[in-house]
Amino acid sequence: MTIPLVFGHELLGWLPSPIEAISTGLQVFGWCVVTYFVVINTSFLLLVGLAVTELVRHVRRTAFQGHAEAFASPLTPPVSVIMPAYNEAPGIVEAVRAMSSLRYPQYEIIVVDDGSTDRTFQVLSDEFDLIEVPRVIDPRVPTRGRVHSVHAARRGIVPLVVVRKDNGGKADSLNTGVNLARHPLVCMVDADSLLDGDALLYVVQPFVEDPDRVVATGGVVRPANGCRVEDGRVVDVRMPRGWLQPIQVVEYLRSFIVGRSGWSRFGSLLVISGAFGMFRRDVLIEVGGLALDCIGEDAELVVRIHRRLREQRRDYRVVFVPAPVSWTEVPHGPAVLARQRRRWHRGIREILGRHRGMILNPRYGKVGMVTMPWFVLFELVAPFLELMGLGWLLLLVLLRVLRVMGLDVVPVDLTVAWLFLAVAFGYASLLTLTSVAAEEYAFHRYQSWSDLVWASVASVVESFGYRQLTAWWRVQGTVQALRGSRQVWGAMPRTGFSGARIAASAAVAPRGLP
Amino acid sequence: MLGATRLEDVVPDLARLLGDRDLEVRRVAARALGRSGHLAAAEPLLAARTAERLSTRDTADALVLLEPAADRVLVEALRSRDHGLAAMAADVLGLRGAVAAAALLTGHLTDHTSLDVRVHAARALGRLGVPGAVPGLLAVLSPAAPVPLRAAAAKALDEMGAAAAIPGLRVAVYDRSYEVAHTAAYALATLGGSGRACLLGIRGVGLEPAASHAAEALAELDLHVTQTAPVPRALAAAGSR
């Protein structure tokens, strides 16, 4: 009996020699990695297809959206906007002012000061003439930090409530806000974010069109780095310069424009960013609000909503709206970025671990059978395989170099290595470029060709160094989670949005999953 | 644009567009029919809603704009076995100020089999502000009624500002549901001196959480009484000059 040729290497006998075994092993591993990357990128290509369908639909609808009618209609549901704030003194007044000037018929703003140690409360009090009011807080959503006082604004057009409480984290602050909210829809936004003027009208639209089924909607979060801000509005969308920030911009575009739109179109959106998400208050109360002990609390909440409503066999929808944008600053330096990525990956691991019973469970429909397994295979495992693939490639190159030098330790065939490069780098870059093109087609935010060129360059450059670096941080995040290390936030100063153009030097606190 | 002309001739053409296979076309047609304001638009709009070719919201937004004679068609819709349609009709009648529908709405409030219809009827009665609806609303404010209905009734009484509701609202402030108690306290706060006295009494008794709800409503009332309307900066600057 002969064993067939394996990737061009003849078998020397019944059993291969150790060198042959290593060579074959390297080739087999290479093919496995290539196959993995083909599958991951092809799955993303399918998402691109779904996202493009959604975006085309969105572009067609924009002209007929009827926001003026929605604004004037007495049937447009009122909204409670919740802004958790921790040490946000430099930008909180600007953020609240910007939030107060949104185009929406009826809404209130609830700022939850989560035990800030800076002047967050004082600057708010000075600006909006706050007065302490007795408020009975709905106890239905569990919270951790004790509420010290509730204050109402005597100045301003939109009702503003400021809550002072013990530090308990972002999830705890949001839960406190949900308990205080007076309206049926609750919008969660970051205090260091700026919303587009019509953002609430856009993100409420699915609730208005399908009030019985829509339970949550999310909008796009985009980096404001490089953009010009005036009076709390992003007025000139530009690409930041440098290398770290432009890559994050295209990363966000890929994640939101393609990822979220695609999953939403597929009907199993798993993540709504805590930086900009709208929920039905009664559903939040029903599921117990955000988990106080989970790192990726925003994504965990959506997974829990899916779980609960699927278990109750309810007909519901979680929808992503690609148009409204929440602008935020993304990390400027590698240290903050590394913390952010470790945290995000820990969050994914925690969520998938906590809800592992849903994975491949037909009871949970598309969420259990497709989306969650996809997240396990292509989000959780991806950084490990990416780094292993990189290690394998380097080993192959090393062996080739040795062969050129006359030391033929292990014979290698570089065909699969080239394939790996094409699939893992070329295919991935192409997908990111498609995201940029899709965004440009649907929204045309960039006014300058140089910005588009810069975005295209960033889409390609991302694969060379940045992705491997983030893969390494994500692996570290998983290891930290397995070792049970405590999540460290560290001190992160902010610049706020009052500057003419978002500065390119300050470090900004990482937020929830993008 | 066709709708804005308010010509009756355009209604059949627009109504035909409600059958278009494209949702956007149907939505725009509904909006235009609403703007036309003609009674003839009511039937096709309701039919499109029943056939699920239009969302409840789009239909309601259009129906609100129609001429007063459309109330008759909406009252028929309120009698529909389609609970979604009946609930929407209740909402629209309330928004249109269709006082003539108050008796039917009150009947639905207390007797309808669908909780959704009852809740929408309560909201509509609140908007209509008809004093005759107060006994019905007070009846569903009792603990025997489901919480969403009790909360909607308290809210409706708040909007109506009916002094006859004070005894019922006083009891509702002690409701076990946060939402009902909270809304009832705020409703009392809108009822002038008698409501205020009632809240002071509840606060004085000190039974929690009703006393806190009362205290909150009183504080909110004081806040609004003392609050001055914001003066635009330009005007303020002009005044100071």
Short mmCIF file of N, CA and C in Angstrom, two decimals, chain B residues 43-181:
data_model
loop_
_atom_site.label_atom_id
_atom_site.label_comp_id
_atom_site.label_asym_id
_atom_site.label_seq_id
_atom_site.Cartn_x
_atom_site.Cartn_y
_atom_site.Cartn_z
N GLU B 43 -61.45 55.46 4.19
CA GLU B 43 -61.70 54.04 3.92
C GLU B 43 -60.46 53.35 3.33
N PRO B 44 -59.89 53.91 2.25
CA PRO B 44 -58.71 53.24 1.68
C PRO B 44 -57.55 53.13 2.68
N LEU B 45 -57.39 54.15 3.51
CA LEU B 45 -56.31 54.09 4.51
C LEU B 45 -56.55 52.95 5.49
N LEU B 46 -57.78 52.86 5.97
CA LEU B 46 -58.09 51.79 6.93
C LEU B 46 -57.97 50.41 6.28
N ALA B 47 -58.38 50.35 5.01
CA ALA B 47 -58.28 49.06 4.30
C ALA B 47 -56.81 48.66 4.14
N ALA B 48 -55.97 49.63 3.84
CA ALA B 48 -54.53 49.33 3.68
C ALA B 48 -53.93 48.88 5.00
N ARG B 49 -54.37 49.46 6.09
CA ARG B 49 -53.90 49.05 7.42
C ARG B 49 -54.36 47.62 7.73
N THR B 50 -55.62 47.33 7.40
CA THR B 50 -56.15 46.00 7.67
C THR B 50 -55.41 44.94 6.85
N ALA B 51 -55.07 45.31 5.62
CA ALA B 51 -54.36 44.36 4.76
C ALA B 51 -52.85 44.35 5.05
N GLU B 52 -52.46 45.06 6.08
CA GLU B 52 -51.06 45.16 6.50
C GLU B 52 -50.17 45.71 5.39
N ARG B 53 -50.74 46.59 4.58
CA ARG B 53 -49.94 47.24 3.56
C ARG B 53 -49.40 48.59 4.07
N LEU B 54 -49.92 49.00 5.21
CA LEU B 54 -49.46 50.23 5.86
C LEU B 54 -49.27 49.95 7.34
N SER B 55 -48.30 50.61 7.93
CA SER B 55 -48.12 50.43 9.38
C SER B 55 -49.20 51.21 10.12
N THR B 56 -49.43 50.82 11.35
CA THR B 56 -50.43 51.50 12.18
C THR B 56 -50.09 52.98 12.28
N ARG B 57 -48.80 53.26 12.46
CA ARG B 57 -48.37 54.63 12.65
C ARG B 57 -48.63 55.49 11.41
N ASP B 58 -48.26 54.95 10.24
CA ASP B 58 -48.47 55.73 9.01
C ASP B 58 -49.96 55.99 8.79
N THR B 59 -50.77 54.97 9.06
CA THR B 59 -52.21 55.13 8.89
C THR B 59 -52.74 56.19 9.86
N ALA B 60 -52.33 56.08 11.12
CA ALA B 60 -52.82 57.01 12.14
C ALA B 60 -52.42 58.44 11.81
N ASP B 61 -51.16 58.63 11.40
CA ASP B 61 -50.69 59.97 11.07
C ASP B 61 -51.53 60.60 9.95
N ALA B 62 -51.92 59.77 9.00
CA ALA B 62 -52.72 60.29 7.89
C ALA B 62 -54.16 60.56 8.34
N LEU B 63 -54.72 59.64 9.10
CA LEU B 63 -56.12 59.78 9.53
C LEU B 63 -56.34 61.01 10.40
N VAL B 64 -55.34 61.33 11.21
CA VAL B 64 -55.48 62.49 12.11
C VAL B 64 -55.78 63.76 11.33
N LEU B 65 -55.26 63.83 10.10
CA LEU B 65 -55.37 65.07 9.32
C LEU B 65 -56.68 65.21 8.54
N LEU B 66 -57.48 64.15 8.50
CA LEU B 66 -58.68 64.19 7.66
C LEU B 66 -59.76 65.10 8.25
N GLU B 67 -60.71 65.46 7.40
CA GLU B 67 -61.78 66.38 7.82
C GLU B 67 -62.65 65.74 8.92
N PRO B 68 -63.35 66.55 9.71
CA PRO B 68 -64.11 66.03 10.86
C PRO B 68 -65.09 64.91 10.51
N ALA B 69 -65.59 64.93 9.29
CA ALA B 69 -66.56 63.89 8.91
C ALA B 69 -65.96 62.48 8.98
N ALA B 70 -64.65 62.40 8.97
CA ALA B 70 -63.99 61.09 9.01
C ALA B 70 -64.17 60.41 10.36
N ASP B 71 -64.61 61.14 11.37
CA ASP B 71 -64.83 60.55 12.69
C ASP B 71 -65.78 59.35 12.61
N ARG B 72 -66.78 59.49 11.73
CA ARG B 72 -67.79 58.43 11.60
C ARG B 72 -67.12 57.11 11.17
N VAL B 73 -66.21 57.22 10.22
CA VAL B 73 -65.50 56.03 9.73
C VAL B 73 -64.61 55.46 10.85
N LEU B 74 -64.02 56.35 11.60
CA LEU B 74 -63.13 55.90 12.68
C LEU B 74 -63.92 55.23 13.81
N VAL B 75 -65.12 55.73 14.04
CA VAL B 75 -65.96 55.09 15.07
C VAL B 75 -66.29 53.66 14.64
N GLU B 76 -66.52 53.50 13.34
CA GLU B 76 -66.76 52.13 12.83
C GLU B 76 -65.53 51.27 13.07
N ALA B 77 -64.36 51.86 12.81
CA ALA B 77 -63.11 51.12 13.01
C ALA B 77 -62.92 50.76 14.48
N LEU B 78 -63.41 51.63 15.35
CA LEU B 78 -63.31 51.38 16.79
C LEU B 78 -64.15 50.16 17.18
N ARG B 79 -65.15 49.87 16.39
CA ARG B 79 -66.00 48.72 16.67
C ARG B 79 -65.44 47.44 16.02
N SER B 80 -64.34 47.58 15.30
CA SER B 80 -63.79 46.45 14.54
C SER B 80 -63.37 45.30 15.46
N ARG B 81 -63.42 44.10 14.91
CA ARG B 81 -62.93 42.93 15.66
C ARG B 81 -61.41 42.85 15.63
N ASP B 82 -60.82 43.59 14.69
CA ASP B 82 -59.36 43.68 14.61
C ASP B 82 -58.91 44.60 15.75
N HIS B 83 -58.35 44.01 16.77
CA HIS B 83 -58.02 44.79 17.96
C HIS B 83 -56.97 45.87 17.69
N GLY B 84 -56.05 45.56 16.81
CA GLY B 84 -55.04 46.55 16.44
C GLY B 84 -55.68 47.76 15.80
N LEU B 85 -56.62 47.49 14.93
CA LEU B 85 -57.31 48.57 14.22
C LEU B 85 -58.15 49.40 15.20
N ALA B 86 -58.82 48.69 16.11
CA ALA B 86 -59.66 49.39 17.10
C ALA B 86 -58.80 50.27 18.00
N ALA B 87 -57.64 49.75 18.40
CA ALA B 87 -56.76 50.53 19.28
C ALA B 87 -56.27 51.78 18.55
N MET B 88 -55.91 51.61 17.28
CA MET B 88 -55.45 52.75 16.50
C MET B 88 -56.57 53.79 16.33
N ALA B 89 -57.78 53.29 16.06
CA ALA B 89 -58.91 54.20 15.89
C ALA B 89 -59.14 55.00 17.17
N ALA B 90 -59.00 54.33 18.32
CA ALA B 90 -59.16 55.03 19.60
C ALA B 90 -58.15 56.16 19.72
N ASP B 91 -56.90 55.83 19.40
CA ASP B 91 -55.83 56.84 19.46
C ASP B 91 -56.15 58.04 18.58
N VAL B 92 -56.54 57.73 17.34
CA VAL B 92 -56.78 58.80 16.37
C VAL B 92 -57.99 59.64 16.79
N LEU B 93 -59.03 58.99 17.28
CA LEU B 93 -60.21 59.75 17.73
C LEU B 93 -59.83 60.69 18.87
N GLY B 94 -59.00 60.22 19.75
CA GLY B 94 -58.54 61.07 20.85
C GLY B 94 -57.77 62.27 20.34
N LEU B 95 -56.86 62.00 19.40
CA LEU B 95 -56.05 63.09 18.85
C LEU B 95 -56.89 64.08 18.04
N ARG B 96 -57.95 63.60 17.43
CA ARG B 96 -58.80 64.47 16.62
C ARG B 96 -59.81 65.25 17.46
N GLY B 97 -59.86 64.93 18.77
CA GLY B 97 -60.81 65.62 19.63
C GLY B 97 -62.24 65.22 19.33
N ALA B 98 -62.44 63.96 18.94
CA ALA B 98 -63.78 63.48 18.56
C ALA B 98 -64.61 63.19 19.81
N VAL B 99 -65.15 64.23 20.39
CA VAL B 99 -65.91 64.12 21.64
C VAL B 99 -67.10 63.18 21.49
N ALA B 100 -67.66 63.15 20.28
CA ALA B 100 -68.84 62.30 20.05
C ALA B 100 -68.52 60.81 20.28
N ALA B 101 -67.25 60.46 20.20
CA ALA B 101 -66.87 59.05 20.37
C ALA B 101 -66.62 58.70 21.84
N ALA B 102 -66.76 59.68 22.74
CA ALA B 102 -66.39 59.46 24.14
C ALA B 102 -67.18 58.32 24.78
N ALA B 103 -68.49 58.24 24.47
CA ALA B 103 -69.32 57.20 25.09
C ALA B 103 -68.83 55.81 24.68
N LEU B 104 -68.57 55.66 23.39
CA LEU B 104 -68.09 54.36 22.90
C LEU B 104 -66.71 54.04 23.49
N LEU B 105 -65.87 55.05 23.56
CA LEU B 105 -64.54 54.84 24.15
C LEU B 105 -64.66 54.44 25.62
N THR B 106 -65.56 55.08 26.34
CA THR B 106 -65.75 54.72 27.75
C THR B 106 -66.24 53.28 27.87
N GLY B 107 -67.12 52.90 26.96
CA GLY B 107 -67.59 51.51 26.96
C GLY B 107 -66.45 50.55 26.72
N HIS B 108 -65.62 50.85 25.74
CA HIS B 108 -64.45 50.01 25.44
C HIS B 108 -63.50 49.97 26.64
N LEU B 109 -63.35 51.11 27.28
CA LEU B 109 -62.43 51.22 28.43
C LEU B 109 -62.78 50.18 29.50
N THR B 110 -64.04 50.03 29.75
CA THR B 110 -64.44 49.14 30.86
C THR B 110 -64.74 47.71 30.40
N ASP B 111 -65.20 47.57 29.15
CA ASP B 111 -65.74 46.25 28.77
C ASP B 111 -64.98 45.51 27.67
N HIS B 112 -64.09 46.15 26.97
CA HIS B 112 -63.48 45.48 25.81
C HIS B 112 -62.64 44.28 26.27
N THR B 113 -62.59 43.28 25.40
CA THR B 113 -61.84 42.07 25.76
C THR B 113 -60.33 42.27 25.61
N SER B 114 -59.94 43.23 24.77
CA SER B 114 -58.50 43.44 24.54
C SER B 114 -57.94 44.50 25.48
N LEU B 115 -56.90 44.14 26.19
CA LEU B 115 -56.27 45.10 27.11
C LEU B 115 -55.70 46.28 26.32
N ASP B 116 -55.16 45.97 25.14
CA ASP B 116 -54.57 47.01 24.31
C ASP B 116 -55.61 48.07 23.94
N VAL B 117 -56.77 47.61 23.55
CA VAL B 117 -57.84 48.55 23.17
C VAL B 117 -58.25 49.37 24.40
N ARG B 118 -58.34 48.73 25.54
CA ARG B 118 -58.74 49.45 26.77
C ARG B 118 -57.72 50.54 27.12
N VAL B 119 -56.44 50.19 27.01
CA VAL B 119 -55.38 51.16 27.32
C VAL B 119 -55.46 52.35 26.35
N HIS B 120 -55.64 52.03 25.07
CA HIS B 120 -55.71 53.12 24.07
C HIS B 120 -56.97 53.97 24.28
N ALA B 121 -58.05 53.32 24.70
CA ALA B 121 -59.28 54.07 24.98
C ALA B 121 -59.04 55.03 26.15
N ALA B 122 -58.33 54.58 27.16
CA ALA B 122 -58.03 55.44 28.31
C ALA B 122 -57.23 56.65 27.86
N ARG B 123 -56.21 56.40 27.03
CA ARG B 123 -55.39 57.52 26.52
C ARG B 123 -56.25 58.50 25.74
N ALA B 124 -57.12 57.95 24.90
CA ALA B 124 -57.97 58.82 24.06
C ALA B 124 -58.88 59.66 24.94
N LEU B 125 -59.44 59.06 25.97
CA LEU B 125 -60.34 59.81 26.86
C LEU B 125 -59.59 60.92 27.58
N GLY B 126 -58.35 60.64 27.94
CA GLY B 126 -57.52 61.67 28.57
C GLY B 126 -57.35 62.86 27.64
N ARG B 127 -57.12 62.55 26.36
CA ARG B 127 -56.93 63.64 25.38
C ARG B 127 -58.24 64.40 25.14
N LEU B 128 -59.35 63.68 25.16
CA LEU B 128 -60.64 64.32 24.89
C LEU B 128 -61.06 65.22 26.05
N GLY B 129 -60.73 64.78 27.28
CA GLY B 129 -61.05 65.60 28.45
C GLY B 129 -62.53 65.71 28.75
N VAL B 130 -63.29 64.69 28.38
CA VAL B 130 -64.75 64.72 28.61
C VAL B 130 -65.04 64.35 30.08
N PRO B 131 -65.71 65.22 30.84
CA PRO B 131 -65.96 64.92 32.26
C PRO B 131 -66.72 63.61 32.46
N GLY B 132 -67.59 63.28 31.51
CA GLY B 132 -68.38 62.06 31.65
C GLY B 132 -67.54 60.80 31.68
N ALA B 133 -66.30 60.89 31.27
CA ALA B 133 -65.44 59.69 31.23
C ALA B 133 -64.77 59.42 32.58
N VAL B 134 -64.86 60.40 33.49
CA VAL B 134 -64.14 60.26 34.77
C VAL B 134 -64.57 59.01 35.55
N PRO B 135 -65.89 58.73 35.70
CA PRO B 135 -66.26 57.53 36.47
C PRO B 135 -65.67 56.25 35.86
N GLY B 136 -65.68 56.17 34.54
CA GLY B 136 -65.10 54.99 33.87
C GLY B 136 -63.62 54.87 34.16
N LEU B 137 -62.93 55.98 34.08
CA LEU B 137 -61.48 55.96 34.33
C LEU B 137 -61.19 55.60 35.79
N LEU B 138 -62.02 56.12 36.69
CA LEU B 138 -61.82 55.78 38.11
C LEU B 138 -62.09 54.30 38.36
N ALA B 139 -63.07 53.77 37.61
CA ALA B 139 -63.40 52.35 37.79
C ALA B 139 -62.20 51.47 37.43
N VAL B 140 -61.50 51.83 36.33
CA VAL B 140 -60.36 50.99 35.94
C VAL B 140 -59.09 51.35 36.70
N LEU B 141 -59.19 52.34 37.57
CA LEU B 141 -58.05 52.68 38.42
C LEU B 141 -57.97 51.75 39.64
N SER B 142 -58.99 50.94 39.81
CA SER B 142 -59.02 50.04 40.96
C SER B 142 -58.00 48.92 40.81
N PRO B 143 -57.51 48.38 41.93
CA PRO B 143 -56.47 47.35 41.87
C PRO B 143 -56.87 46.10 41.09
N ALA B 144 -58.16 45.95 40.83
CA ALA B 144 -58.59 44.76 40.09
C ALA B 144 -58.17 44.83 38.62
N ALA B 145 -57.96 46.04 38.13
CA ALA B 145 -57.59 46.20 36.71
C ALA B 145 -56.10 45.93 36.51
N PRO B 146 -55.72 45.53 35.30
CA PRO B 146 -54.29 45.29 35.03
C PRO B 146 -53.46 46.57 35.17
N VAL B 147 -52.19 46.43 35.52
CA VAL B 147 -51.33 47.58 35.78
C VAL B 147 -51.26 48.56 34.59
N PRO B 148 -51.04 48.08 33.34
CA PRO B 148 -50.96 49.05 32.24
C PRO B 148 -52.23 49.89 32.11
N LEU B 149 -53.38 49.28 32.40
CA LEU B 149 -54.64 50.01 32.30
C LEU B 149 -54.76 51.03 33.44
N ARG B 150 -54.36 50.61 34.63
CA ARG B 150 -54.41 51.54 35.78
C ARG B 150 -53.50 52.74 35.51
N ALA B 151 -52.30 52.45 35.00
CA ALA B 151 -51.35 53.54 34.73
C ALA B 151 -51.91 54.47 33.65
N ALA B 152 -52.51 53.88 32.61
CA ALA B 152 -53.07 54.71 31.53
C ALA B 152 -54.23 55.55 32.06
N ALA B 153 -55.04 54.97 32.95
CA ALA B 153 -56.17 55.71 33.52
C ALA B 153 -55.66 56.87 34.38
N ALA B 154 -54.63 56.62 35.18
CA ALA B 154 -54.07 57.70 36.02
C ALA B 154 -53.53 58.81 35.14
N LYS B 155 -52.86 58.43 34.07
CA LYS B 155 -52.30 59.42 33.15
C LYS B 155 -53.42 60.23 32.49
N ALA B 156 -54.50 59.52 32.12
CA ALA B 156 -55.64 60.20 31.48
C ALA B 156 -56.26 61.20 32.45
N LEU B 157 -56.41 60.80 33.69
CA LEU B 157 -56.98 61.71 34.68
C LEU B 157 -56.06 62.91 34.90
N ASP B 158 -54.76 62.66 34.82
CA ASP B 158 -53.77 63.74 34.91
C ASP B 158 -54.01 64.75 33.79
N GLU B 159 -54.20 64.23 32.56
CA GLU B 159 -54.39 65.12 31.41
C GLU B 159 -55.72 65.87 31.47
N MET B 160 -56.74 65.21 32.06
CA MET B 160 -58.07 65.82 32.11
C MET B 160 -58.17 66.93 33.15
N GLY B 161 -57.42 66.75 34.25
CA GLY B 161 -57.49 67.74 35.31
C GLY B 161 -58.87 67.81 35.95
N ALA B 162 -59.51 66.66 36.15
CA ALA B 162 -60.87 66.64 36.70
C ALA B 162 -60.82 66.53 38.23
N ALA B 163 -61.38 67.54 38.90
CA ALA B 163 -61.36 67.54 40.36
C ALA B 163 -62.12 66.35 40.95
N ALA B 164 -63.13 65.86 40.21
CA ALA B 164 -63.92 64.72 40.70
C ALA B 164 -63.06 63.46 40.86
N ALA B 165 -61.88 63.48 40.26
CA ALA B 165 -61.03 62.29 40.31
C ALA B 165 -60.17 62.24 41.57
N ILE B 166 -60.19 63.30 42.36
CA ILE B 166 -59.26 63.39 43.50
C ILE B 166 -59.36 62.18 44.45
N PRO B 167 -60.56 61.78 44.87
CA PRO B 167 -60.61 60.63 45.80
C PRO B 167 -59.99 59.37 45.20
N GLY B 168 -60.29 59.13 43.94
CA GLY B 168 -59.74 57.94 43.28
C GLY B 168 -58.24 58.03 43.13
N LEU B 169 -57.76 59.20 42.79
CA LEU B 169 -56.31 59.38 42.62
C LEU B 169 -55.59 59.25 43.96
N ARG B 170 -56.25 59.72 45.02
CA ARG B 170 -55.65 59.62 46.36
C ARG B 170 -55.39 58.14 46.69
N VAL B 171 -56.36 57.31 46.37
CA VAL B 171 -56.20 55.87 46.63
C VAL B 171 -55.08 55.32 45.73
N ALA B 172 -55.05 55.80 44.49
CA ALA B 172 -54.07 55.27 43.54
C ALA B 172 -52.63 55.61 43.93
N VAL B 173 -52.45 56.69 44.68
CA VAL B 173 -51.08 57.03 45.11
C VAL B 173 -50.52 55.92 46.01
N TYR B 174 -51.41 55.17 46.64
CA TYR B 174 -50.97 54.06 47.50
C TYR B 174 -50.88 52.74 46.72
N ASP B 175 -51.05 52.82 45.41
CA ASP B 175 -51.01 51.60 44.58
C ASP B 175 -49.65 50.91 44.72
N ARG B 176 -49.66 49.61 44.60
CA ARG B 176 -48.39 48.86 44.73
C ARG B 176 -47.51 49.05 43.50
N SER B 177 -48.11 49.40 42.40
CA SER B 177 -47.30 49.63 41.19
C SER B 177 -46.68 51.01 41.24
N TYR B 178 -45.37 51.05 41.03
CA TYR B 178 -44.65 52.33 41.02
C TYR B 178 -45.26 53.27 39.99
N GLU B 179 -45.51 52.72 38.81
CA GLU B 179 -45.97 53.54 37.69
C GLU B 179 -47.33 54.20 38.00
N VAL B 180 -48.24 53.39 38.57
CA VAL B 180 -49.58 53.91 38.87
C VAL B 180 -49.49 54.97 39.96
N ALA B 181 -48.78 54.64 41.03
CA ALA B 181 -48.69 55.57 42.17
C ALA B 181 -48.03 56.88 41.75
#
